Amino acid sequence: MQKTRDFHYRSVHDRDAFWREQAGRVHWETPFESVLDFSRPPFAKWFVGGQTNLCYNAVDRWLPTQADKPALIWVSTEVERERVYTRQEVYEEVNAAAAVLRDLGVGRGDRVLLYMPMVPEAVFTMLACARIGAVHSVVFGGFASVNLAQRIDDAAPKVIVCTDAGSRAGKVVPYKPLLDRALALCKTPPASVVVFDRGLAPFEPVAGRDLDYATLRAAQRGARVPVTWLESSEPSYILYTSGTTGKPKGVQRDTGGYAVALASSMEYLFNGKAGDTFFCTSDIGWVVGHSYIVYGPLIGGQATVLYEGTPVRPDGAILWKLVEQFGVNTLFSAPTAVRVLKRQDPALLKKHDLSTLRAVYLAGEPLDEPTAQWISEGLGKPIIDNYWQTESGWPILSAQPGVEHVPTRFGSPSFPVYGFDARIVSESSGEDLGPDQKGVVAIVPPLPPGAMSTIWGDDERFVQTYFTSIPGRQVYSTFDWGLVDADGYWFILGRTDDVINVAGHRLGTREIEESVNSHSGIAECAVVGVADALKGQVAMAFAVLKNPAAAETPEGAKQLEADIMRLVEDQLGAVARPARIRFVGALPKTRSGKVLRRAIVAVCEGRDPGDLTTIEDPTALEQIKESLQ
Ligand code: AMP
């Protein structure tokens, strides 16, 4: 692995020269004056003074060589439709969408919020924002009104673009009513809502506010909207993510650094080239979708597959069918999807010709060894576990086959990616730890190109949240535990905070608690993440009732549980709904009033709860145990 080490060393120790070379992968309308401004740590500005544009690099730049080649391949097994857009067609659609936004008064720096499922119009709108220098904020379709309202209030978008509905496993999921409810909760709702009507769920347009996407677009057929060149550090998008407080953080991404990081990753991490086909099964509402459904492949001159559907409909071979049909070279998915496939007939893995496929990348949650082994043997392809976060924008740890072929190890996302000066540090002393010692995965700043520049509208919170938790040094905390073995392979060992990961979806337990607590019958509650064979983790809620008699009978408890689940689903979305809600007389707390979450998790997972000397009422933990029976 010497080559990988040398490559990484150079990216961190000969930073300017390294990144100057990488910057040559994208178009700069105005060249940058310096590679890095790190005069105000931990804030890093990459490619200072350079002017570029994400949409230009993803679309216009490839027109001379790829106008007639597929760029966006849309497949929906939900509405049984397929459509392949060439780069020229993407260019046309993006220009029309940009003209629509421009005519609604959207300009440089204005925010546009998208609440859309996996439809091409979502990608066109994202690229249209980038084209005119607007900042998009895509909200995952699985989120509901309260989540949505928080994000609208924080980003203060000028326009919202949504659809009437999405579809999940054949069931229509209306989006528009959720948006209407969110807007009713907002302090400053935007003047215009553009609705892309798929004809899935009838809705009542709000007069004077709601506009029809198809009508506006038709009026802009053939429109040409000039690219707005942005200084490299100007924001391209905001993407909200959960943390330990109830208020989600708006991760702000820059423009130039992101373009360079993604362009380089297409070669070094994915070993790809222009003309390839890339298939990422994530959702555009998550960071993996931003980077590897939309921007990465398109900036790299690749075709990207946008798939609306699940891995098991119409059957468990659908992903492999699409690989064969479109000659996919790189597949990027999540461990949960593989665990879902594991419950299907293994013969389905062999049903299609996968000769174009080079490797399968998995990220977003821990990849357990048996799952990695099963898929690796079943497909006979390399499996590349890569570790990253919304904040990092692209992988922090990964094998880098475009740099060097180094054998992977099941259970390990291999090594730090170039640009990330990752360390395992002691939580108590802040010092770097040696091989096989468990510590916090930290990154010595500057964070590399492509990583978050700040929290939207809150520089102070950015510093406070990420750079103050390790004693004695200003390093970025990932809030993940990890270790490096004696051979240099990295392992991720779970979160250090109360963030949980359900089927690759990152959720803050505090947000779920706030939602459960908003039920009039609840006095207080604790939500924890408990190990689950399929989803990695599921949320479990333990609640104390104002009137315990309400859950005295099994029927009463069941009814209450269903009511609260519906409430959480209404407010936050189905992804955040706890798997179970149990009613207890008291929560296990320390004498100073802190809920003993780790002890609750241990009890739920049938493990020893460990040191309980600080517990105020030992019977509280017994009640948790009993409530599970
Ligand atoms: P998100 O910001 O939603 O992408 O979630 C990031 C978190 O997911 C990380 O901090 C980890 O806890 C977890 N995660 C992502 N990728 C991996 C991986 N390959 N292995 C283990 N955990 C992962």
XYZ file of C-alpha atoms and ligand atoms in Angstrom:
652
model
C 0.000 0.000 0.000
C 3.027 2.238 -0.324
C 1.676 4.059 -3.342
C -1.568 4.897 -1.524
C 0.422 6.121 1.464
C 2.686 8.294 -0.688
C -0.269 9.703 -2.563
C -2.011 10.565 0.689
C 1.167 12.003 2.201
C 1.606 14.321 -0.736
C -2.025 15.488 -0.588
C -1.502 16.646 2.978
C 2.168 17.702 3.065
C 2.594 19.101 -0.424
C -0.941 20.353 -0.424
C -0.699 23.257 -2.827
C 1.030 21.365 -5.599
C -1.202 18.328 -5.166
C -4.484 20.213 -5.335
C -3.270 22.545 -8.071
C -2.847 19.451 -10.240
C -6.276 18.105 -9.306
C -7.879 21.468 -10.040
C -6.919 20.979 -13.689
C -9.736 18.444 -13.940
C -12.412 21.128 -14.005
C -13.063 24.230 -16.057
C -12.104 27.542 -14.468
C -13.553 30.568 -16.180
C -11.113 32.671 -14.179
C -8.041 30.925 -12.774
C -7.606 30.866 -9.000
C -4.970 33.051 -7.347
C -4.059 30.669 -4.568
C -4.863 27.062 -3.758
C -5.804 27.541 -0.116
C -6.605 30.341 2.282
C -6.352 28.949 5.800
C -5.738 32.272 7.515
C -8.840 31.867 9.722
C -8.738 28.287 10.998
C -10.690 26.078 11.002
C -12.325 27.775 7.981
C -10.695 26.726 4.723
C -11.195 28.437 1.388
C -10.052 26.440 -1.610
C -8.963 27.815 -4.986
C -9.306 31.413 -3.917
C -10.362 33.850 -6.612
C -11.076 31.121 -9.149
C -14.421 31.284 -10.895
C -16.290 28.209 -11.954
C -19.759 26.668 -12.076
C -20.978 23.157 -11.193
C -23.609 23.051 -13.926
C -21.142 24.123 -16.588
C -18.742 21.367 -15.521
C -21.508 18.768 -15.398
C -23.312 19.645 -18.611
C -21.929 22.299 -21.023
C -18.351 21.136 -20.781
C -19.236 17.713 -22.163
C -21.396 18.878 -25.064
C -18.587 18.974 -27.664
C -17.761 15.299 -27.103
C -20.927 13.804 -25.656
C -23.958 15.718 -26.889
C -25.651 12.571 -28.214
C -24.479 10.194 -25.490
C -26.678 9.216 -22.551
C -26.158 11.458 -19.543
C -29.195 10.826 -17.358
C -30.869 7.435 -17.384
C -34.134 7.497 -15.498
C -35.791 4.257 -14.493
C -38.858 4.094 -12.334
C -40.181 0.691 -11.367
C -42.749 2.613 -9.321
C -44.550 4.180 -12.276
C -43.046 1.780 -14.826
C -41.272 4.323 -16.946
C -37.810 4.692 -18.422
C -36.243 7.599 -20.209
C -32.698 8.215 -21.356
C -31.647 11.857 -21.675
C -28.573 12.689 -23.715
C -26.224 15.410 -22.502
C -27.825 17.754 -25.056
C -31.294 16.960 -23.723
C -30.131 17.526 -20.168
C -28.709 20.844 -21.330
C -32.066 21.821 -22.841
C -34.042 20.840 -19.745
C -31.634 22.540 -17.369
C -31.737 25.756 -19.363
C -35.527 25.725 -19.356
C -35.620 25.085 -15.604
C -33.041 27.846 -15.054
C -35.171 30.258 -17.096
C -38.214 29.355 -15.001
C -36.351 30.060 -11.776
C -34.804 33.239 -13.130
C -38.225 34.550 -14.122
C -39.447 33.887 -10.602
C -36.739 36.255 -9.404
C -34.190 33.673 -8.292
C -30.613 34.849 -8.642
C -27.122 34.362 -7.293
C -27.075 33.339 -3.640
C -30.861 32.908 -3.398
C -32.060 29.616 -1.978
C -34.356 27.164 -3.713
C -35.772 24.278 -1.718
C -36.581 20.996 -3.449
C -38.978 18.462 -2.004
C -39.016 15.884 -4.742
C -38.639 12.153 -5.325
C -36.314 10.507 -7.831
C -37.542 12.172 -10.998
C -35.403 13.797 -13.714
C -37.010 17.181 -13.003
C -35.372 17.124 -9.570
C -31.938 16.739 -11.162
C -32.718 19.432 -13.747
C -33.774 21.804 -10.971
C -30.621 21.150 -8.943
C -28.454 21.801 -11.990
C -30.550 24.850 -12.921
C -29.878 26.313 -9.475
C -26.172 25.697 -9.914
C -26.316 27.316 -13.356
C -27.709 30.616 -12.050
C -25.699 30.612 -8.828
C -28.683 29.823 -6.613
C -28.182 27.622 -3.560
C -30.298 24.478 -3.510
C -31.522 22.732 -0.439
C -32.932 19.304 -1.203
C -35.093 17.825 1.535
C -35.426 14.050 1.567
C -38.910 12.984 0.479
C -39.235 10.687 3.488
C -39.267 13.695 5.814
C -42.559 15.234 6.868
C -43.979 18.623 7.801
C -42.091 19.575 10.961
C -38.721 18.573 9.498
C -39.586 20.379 6.332
C -40.754 23.540 8.115
C -37.520 23.734 10.114
C -35.505 23.535 6.924
C -37.645 26.095 5.119
C -37.317 28.540 7.989
C -33.562 28.071 8.215
C -32.800 28.327 4.496
C -35.477 30.970 3.728
C -35.895 29.866 0.106
C -37.263 32.238 -2.495
C -38.945 29.365 -4.331
C -39.875 25.784 -3.438
C -40.087 23.113 -6.124
C -42.040 19.986 -5.267
C -44.073 17.211 -6.842
C -47.619 16.124 -6.179
C -46.318 12.801 -4.908
C -43.684 10.123 -4.789
C -44.195 6.389 -4.797
C -42.636 3.799 -2.552
C -43.015 0.059 -3.133
C -46.047 0.691 -5.314
C -47.771 2.961 -2.805
C -48.332 6.618 -3.678
C -46.847 8.963 -1.076
C -48.413 12.433 -1.425
C -45.829 15.215 -1.029
C -47.886 18.313 -1.701
C -50.161 18.103 1.390
C -47.088 17.634 3.590
C -45.521 20.708 2.048
C -48.728 22.698 2.547
C -48.748 21.717 6.217
C -45.093 22.628 6.549
C -45.701 26.015 4.954
C -48.526 26.661 7.418
C -45.975 26.142 10.218
C -43.323 28.416 8.662
C -42.489 31.891 9.835
C -41.597 33.215 6.392
C -42.986 30.983 3.638
C -41.781 31.743 0.097
C -43.992 33.511 -2.402
C -43.843 30.775 -5.053
C -44.215 27.015 -5.056
C -43.613 25.244 -8.356
C -45.361 21.874 -8.527
C -44.233 19.176 -10.903
C -47.499 17.299 -11.237
C -46.933 13.615 -11.949
C -50.625 12.912 -11.885
C -50.218 10.553 -8.955
C -52.147 12.384 -6.247
C -54.776 15.062 -6.915
C -54.226 18.307 -5.010
C -55.717 21.770 -4.702
C -53.284 24.420 -5.960
C -53.062 27.495 -3.751
C -54.085 30.439 -5.917
C -51.401 33.078 -6.355
C -48.712 30.832 -4.900
C -48.650 27.457 -6.637
C -47.397 27.292 -10.206
C -47.349 24.388 -12.632
C -43.878 23.160 -13.610
C -44.922 21.773 -17.003
C -46.643 25.014 -18.028
C -43.719 27.198 -16.977
C -41.238 24.869 -18.654
C -43.205 24.723 -21.911
C -43.065 28.513 -22.074
C -39.262 28.332 -21.816
C -38.648 25.758 -24.538
C -35.364 26.543 -26.239
C -34.392 29.132 -23.631
C -30.682 29.725 -23.055
C -29.556 30.935 -19.668
C -25.963 32.067 -19.356
C -23.868 30.458 -16.664
C -23.316 32.573 -13.553
C -19.645 32.189 -12.670
C -19.135 31.831 -8.944
C -16.066 32.443 -6.868
C -14.842 29.039 -5.721
C -15.988 29.505 -2.099
C -19.488 30.670 -2.900
C -22.071 28.160 -1.683
C -23.491 25.586 -4.064
C -25.935 23.940 -1.700
C -27.177 23.386 1.813
C -27.970 19.895 3.005
C -29.428 19.423 6.454
C -28.247 16.695 8.754
C -29.063 15.536 12.252
C -26.916 15.997 15.291
C -27.354 15.848 19.019
C -29.647 18.865 19.302
C -33.194 19.066 18.010
C -32.190 21.640 15.400
C -30.745 20.154 12.204
C -27.531 21.619 10.858
C -27.373 23.098 7.380
C -24.157 21.717 5.938
C -22.895 24.334 3.488
C -20.897 23.213 0.475
C -18.651 25.402 -1.654
C -18.417 25.341 -5.443
C -14.833 24.985 -6.704
C -13.513 22.666 -4.016
C -16.497 20.360 -4.430
C -16.072 20.180 -8.205
C -12.389 19.318 -7.887
C -12.882 16.749 -5.120
C -15.624 14.930 -7.020
C -13.788 15.046 -10.336
C -10.697 13.523 -8.753
C -12.714 10.869 -6.934
C -14.208 9.599 -10.177
C -10.738 8.426 -11.151
C -8.950 7.605 -7.895
C -11.826 6.097 -5.915
C -14.055 4.762 -8.656
C -11.376 4.005 -11.210
C -13.686 5.394 -13.885
C -13.452 7.481 -17.019
C -15.634 9.685 -19.182
C -18.213 7.636 -21.069
C -18.737 5.165 -18.201
C -22.105 4.520 -16.621
C -22.503 5.078 -12.899
C -25.430 3.761 -10.869
C -25.914 5.031 -7.343
C -29.035 3.745 -5.598
C -29.106 6.426 -2.909
C -31.658 9.256 -2.940
C -31.064 12.825 -4.103
C -32.153 13.876 -0.597
C -28.933 12.493 0.904
C -25.334 13.518 0.457
C -24.463 10.332 -1.432
C -27.159 11.267 -3.931
C -25.860 14.820 -4.327
C -22.308 13.665 -4.905
C -22.755 10.394 -6.782
C -26.138 10.508 -8.483
C -25.880 14.088 -9.660
C -22.592 15.946 -9.555
C -19.759 13.388 -9.471
C -20.679 11.244 -12.479
C -21.856 14.182 -14.585
C -18.751 16.264 -13.833
C -16.683 13.194 -14.682
C -18.383 12.899 -18.086
C -20.218 9.742 -17.068
C -23.846 8.772 -17.527
C -25.758 8.493 -14.281
C -28.676 6.192 -13.483
C -31.506 7.777 -11.505
C -33.597 4.944 -10.094
C -36.983 5.348 -8.468
C -37.769 2.017 -6.886
C -36.646 -0.554 -4.356
C -34.054 -3.341 -4.801
C -36.753 -6.044 -4.699
C -39.477 -4.876 -7.078
C -40.478 -6.398 -9.420
C -37.987 -8.921 -8.065
C -34.641 -9.160 -6.311
C -32.736 -9.084 -9.606
C -33.790 -5.562 -10.613
C -30.470 -3.887 -9.784
C -28.569 -6.504 -11.791
C -31.051 -6.272 -14.636
C -30.353 -2.528 -14.831
C -26.595 -3.140 -14.682
C -26.899 -5.406 -17.701
C -29.380 -3.220 -19.577
C -27.343 -0.015 -19.283
C -23.845 -1.477 -19.105
C -23.246 -0.075 -15.640
C -19.553 0.100 -14.699
C -19.857 1.248 -11.093
C -22.625 0.441 -8.646
C -22.911 2.426 -5.421
C -25.398 1.279 -2.802
C -25.871 0.829 0.930
C -25.373 -2.175 3.231
C -29.095 -2.266 4.070
C -29.949 -2.804 0.404
C -27.576 -5.782 0.354
C -29.074 -7.182 3.563
C -32.494 -6.910 1.920
C -31.186 -8.817 -1.114
C -29.674 -11.431 1.163
C -33.208 -12.544 2.028
C -33.869 -13.281 -1.649
C -32.854 -16.250 -3.755
C -29.047 -16.021 -4.255
C -29.523 -17.330 -7.817
C -30.862 -13.844 -8.665
C -27.318 -12.516 -8.389
C -26.310 -14.731 -11.292
C -29.279 -14.084 -13.543
C -27.784 -11.199 -15.516
C -24.617 -10.438 -17.410
C -22.555 -8.262 -15.093
C -19.427 -8.179 -17.245
C -19.387 -4.358 -17.448
C -19.467 -3.987 -13.670
C -16.048 -3.307 -12.114
C -16.912 -2.943 -8.451
C -19.674 -2.360 -5.937
C -19.277 0.520 -3.478
C -21.219 0.527 -0.226
C -21.521 3.388 2.239
C -23.725 5.218 4.698
C -23.659 2.752 7.575
C -21.428 0.000 8.914
C -20.943 -2.898 6.491
C -20.914 -6.081 8.527
C -18.536 -8.837 7.496
C -21.124 -11.537 6.634
C -23.002 -9.138 4.349
C -19.791 -8.032 2.618
C -18.730 -11.621 2.139
C -22.123 -12.727 0.832
C -22.328 -10.074 -1.857
C -18.674 -10.347 -2.794
C -18.903 -14.105 -3.324
C -22.325 -13.915 -4.943
C -21.268 -11.387 -7.549
C -17.590 -12.252 -7.856
C -16.831 -8.509 -7.837
C -14.737 -6.345 -5.513
C -16.789 -4.777 -2.712
C -15.562 -1.383 -1.567
C -16.769 -0.186 1.811
C -16.343 3.568 2.059
C -16.921 5.736 5.089
C -18.075 9.347 5.025
C -20.595 11.874 6.258
C -22.897 14.592 4.969
C -20.260 16.979 6.250
C -17.344 15.487 4.325
C -19.175 15.499 0.967
C -17.119 12.573 -0.352
C -15.390 9.570 1.209
C -13.056 10.022 4.179
C -11.990 6.369 4.207
C -11.978 4.125 1.167
C -9.978 1.800 -0.986
C -8.605 3.840 -3.876
C -8.235 1.431 -6.778
C -7.467 4.297 -9.169
C -4.344 5.004 -7.128
C -3.322 1.443 -6.377
C -4.911 -1.989 -6.020
C -4.606 -2.917 -2.369
C -6.556 -5.920 -1.032
C -9.603 -4.903 0.997
C -10.588 -6.499 4.292
C -14.153 -7.288 5.228
C -15.314 -4.985 7.995
C -12.846 -2.232 7.088
C -13.360 0.809 4.835
C -9.615 0.588 4.145
C -7.568 3.813 4.399
C -7.832 7.606 4.620
C -8.648 9.190 1.301
C -6.126 11.748 -0.010
C -6.810 15.201 1.389
C -8.235 13.914 4.686
C -5.611 14.094 7.434
C -7.527 11.533 9.508
C -6.352 10.418 12.947
C -7.563 8.252 15.788
C -7.395 10.474 18.860
C -7.953 9.949 22.541
C -11.231 11.357 23.776
C -9.638 12.278 27.105
C -6.154 13.530 26.198
C -6.649 14.487 22.557
C -3.424 12.694 21.588
C -3.041 10.528 18.508
C -3.448 6.851 19.389
C -1.402 3.919 18.166
C -2.438 0.715 16.375
C -5.407 -1.217 17.733
C -6.379 1.530 20.160
C -9.971 2.683 20.050
C -10.455 6.434 19.835
C -12.386 9.148 18.044
C -11.981 9.467 14.281
C -10.793 13.048 13.842
C -9.527 15.115 10.939
C -6.759 17.644 11.296
C -7.870 20.803 9.467
C -7.927 22.217 6.887
C -10.730 19.959 5.752
C -10.034 19.094 2.104
C -11.783 20.488 -0.955
C -15.396 19.307 -1.119
C -15.896 19.092 2.643
C -18.354 21.440 4.375
C -17.305 25.078 4.550
C -19.509 25.994 7.503
C -22.995 25.604 8.953
C -25.410 27.719 6.940
C -25.728 31.093 8.649
C -23.858 30.004 11.757
C -20.046 30.021 11.639
C -19.890 29.919 15.414
C -21.943 26.726 15.589
C -19.668 25.143 12.971
C -16.609 25.743 15.144
C -18.386 24.840 18.384
C -19.979 21.661 17.071
C -17.114 20.112 15.193
C -13.859 21.598 16.460
C -14.094 21.848 20.246
C -14.822 18.335 21.482
C -11.252 16.990 21.416
C -9.236 18.374 24.317
C -6.171 20.448 23.636
C -6.397 20.704 19.865
C -8.607 22.156 17.200
C -9.435 19.066 15.155
C -12.654 18.077 13.404
C -14.560 15.343 15.213
C -16.549 12.889 13.124
C -18.274 11.701 16.318
C -17.444 8.154 15.277
C -15.276 5.708 17.200
C -12.600 3.958 15.233
C -9.304 2.141 15.285
C -6.476 1.354 12.921
C -5.063 -2.159 13.020
C -1.364 -3.003 12.923
C -1.493 -3.293 9.116
C -2.991 0.154 8.674
C -6.615 -0.877 7.964
C -9.223 1.401 9.548
C -12.362 0.228 11.360
C -15.422 2.280 12.370
C -16.873 1.267 15.723
C -20.085 3.299 16.130
C -21.052 6.837 17.068
C -19.740 8.702 20.086
C -22.965 10.757 20.275
C -26.719 10.101 20.225
C -27.032 10.049 16.459
C -28.457 6.781 15.127
C -28.378 5.199 11.711
C -31.493 3.388 10.487
C -31.024 1.686 7.128
C -28.337 4.235 6.243
C -30.562 7.154 7.279
C -28.928 9.356 9.876
C -31.375 10.439 12.558
C -31.019 12.504 15.694
C -32.649 10.832 18.685
C -33.341 14.270 20.164
C -35.577 15.216 17.231
C -37.582 12.021 17.648
C -37.841 12.617 21.398
C -39.187 16.110 20.817
C -41.813 14.688 18.511
C -42.857 11.926 20.959
C -42.958 14.502 23.755
C -45.336 16.668 21.749
C -48.060 14.032 22.366
C -50.291 15.392 25.108
C -50.123 12.189 27.159
C -46.328 12.029 27.444
C -44.374 13.387 30.393
C -40.905 12.508 29.068
C -39.174 9.966 26.892
C -35.845 8.571 25.729
C -35.170 7.375 22.198
C -32.221 5.092 21.521
C -30.804 3.176 18.556
C -30.846 -0.599 18.992
C -29.037 -3.144 16.797
C -31.215 -4.658 14.069
C -30.321 -7.491 11.719
C -31.799 -5.799 8.634
C -31.596 -2.045 9.157
C -28.391 -1.908 11.193
C -30.244 -0.003 13.905
C -33.846 0.831 14.753
C -35.185 3.555 17.037
C -36.810 2.421 20.293
C -38.710 4.857 22.482
C -39.278 4.552 26.214
C -41.894 6.959 27.466
C -43.212 8.035 30.839
C -46.926 8.863 30.772
C -48.569 11.761 32.572
C -51.350 9.335 33.417
C -49.882 5.811 33.682
C -53.382 4.315 33.795
C -53.704 5.073 30.063
C -51.372 2.166 29.256
C -52.431 -0.200 31.980
C -54.212 -2.632 29.671
C -52.401 -4.141 26.663
C -55.068 -2.624 24.384
C -54.579 0.829 25.914
C -50.816 0.602 25.496
C -51.172 -0.588 21.912
C -53.542 2.224 21.017
C -51.276 4.826 22.579
C -48.243 3.391 20.824
C -50.060 3.568 17.481
C -51.166 7.167 18.163
C -47.644 8.297 18.968
C -46.189 6.491 15.976
C -48.666 8.259 13.724
C -47.752 11.574 15.319
C -44.030 11.052 14.694
C -44.711 9.923 11.150
C -46.829 13.030 10.566
C -44.251 15.390 11.979
C -40.935 13.870 10.945
C -41.739 11.181 8.388
C -41.885 7.411 8.327
C -38.077 7.074 8.492
C -38.084 8.542 11.990
C -40.949 6.451 13.386
C -39.710 4.327 16.300
C -39.917 0.572 15.769
C -41.456 0.228 19.224
C -42.680 2.513 21.989
C -42.718 1.132 25.508
C -44.218 2.785 28.570
C -42.288 2.875 31.828
C -42.750 4.520 35.228
C -39.359 6.281 35.147
C -36.333 6.657 32.881
C -32.945 5.488 34.123
C -31.014 8.657 34.911
C -27.897 9.733 36.708
C -28.300 11.696 39.922
C -27.658 14.837 37.898
C -30.588 13.994 35.623
C -28.827 12.663 32.519
C -30.584 9.772 30.809
C -28.366 6.658 30.779
C -28.769 5.912 27.092
C -25.892 3.517 26.752
C -27.324 1.429 29.596
C -30.754 1.403 27.915
C -29.201 0.303 24.615
C -27.229 -2.440 26.395
C -30.369 -3.764 28.062
C -32.264 -3.705 24.755
C -29.452 -5.602 23.054
C -29.203 -8.123 25.906
C -25.767 -6.925 27.006
C -24.393 -5.996 30.407
C -25.263 -2.324 31.076
C -21.850 -1.734 32.678
C -21.082 0.744 35.428
C -24.296 1.895 37.124
C -22.856 3.627 40.185
C -24.300 6.984 39.130
C -27.860 5.730 38.573
C -30.488 7.444 40.652
C -33.153 4.756 40.641
C -31.890 1.247 39.782
C -35.451 -0.031 39.340
C -35.818 2.233 36.279
C -33.497 0.003 34.273
C -35.422 -3.049 35.493
C -38.590 -1.446 34.138
C -36.944 -1.038 30.729
C -36.056 -4.729 30.803
C -39.584 -5.729 31.805
C -41.195 -3.482 29.203
C -39.361 -5.438 26.510
C -40.839 -8.779 27.555
P -24.570 10.690 6.896
O -24.100 12.039 7.267
O -26.053 10.577 6.857
O -23.921 10.204 5.634
O -24.123 9.700 8.052
C -22.772 9.623 8.405
C -22.556 8.577 9.441
O -22.919 7.286 8.923
C -21.114 8.444 9.858
O -20.740 9.398 10.822
C -21.069 7.012 10.370
O -21.568 6.934 11.672
C -22.013 6.297 9.419
N -21.288 5.705 8.280
C -21.250 6.152 7.011
N -20.528 5.320 6.226
C -20.078 4.320 7.009
C -19.262 3.158 6.794
N -18.803 2.848 5.598
N -18.990 2.387 7.867
C -19.464 2.690 9.092
N -20.245 3.761 9.355
C -20.559 4.569 8.331
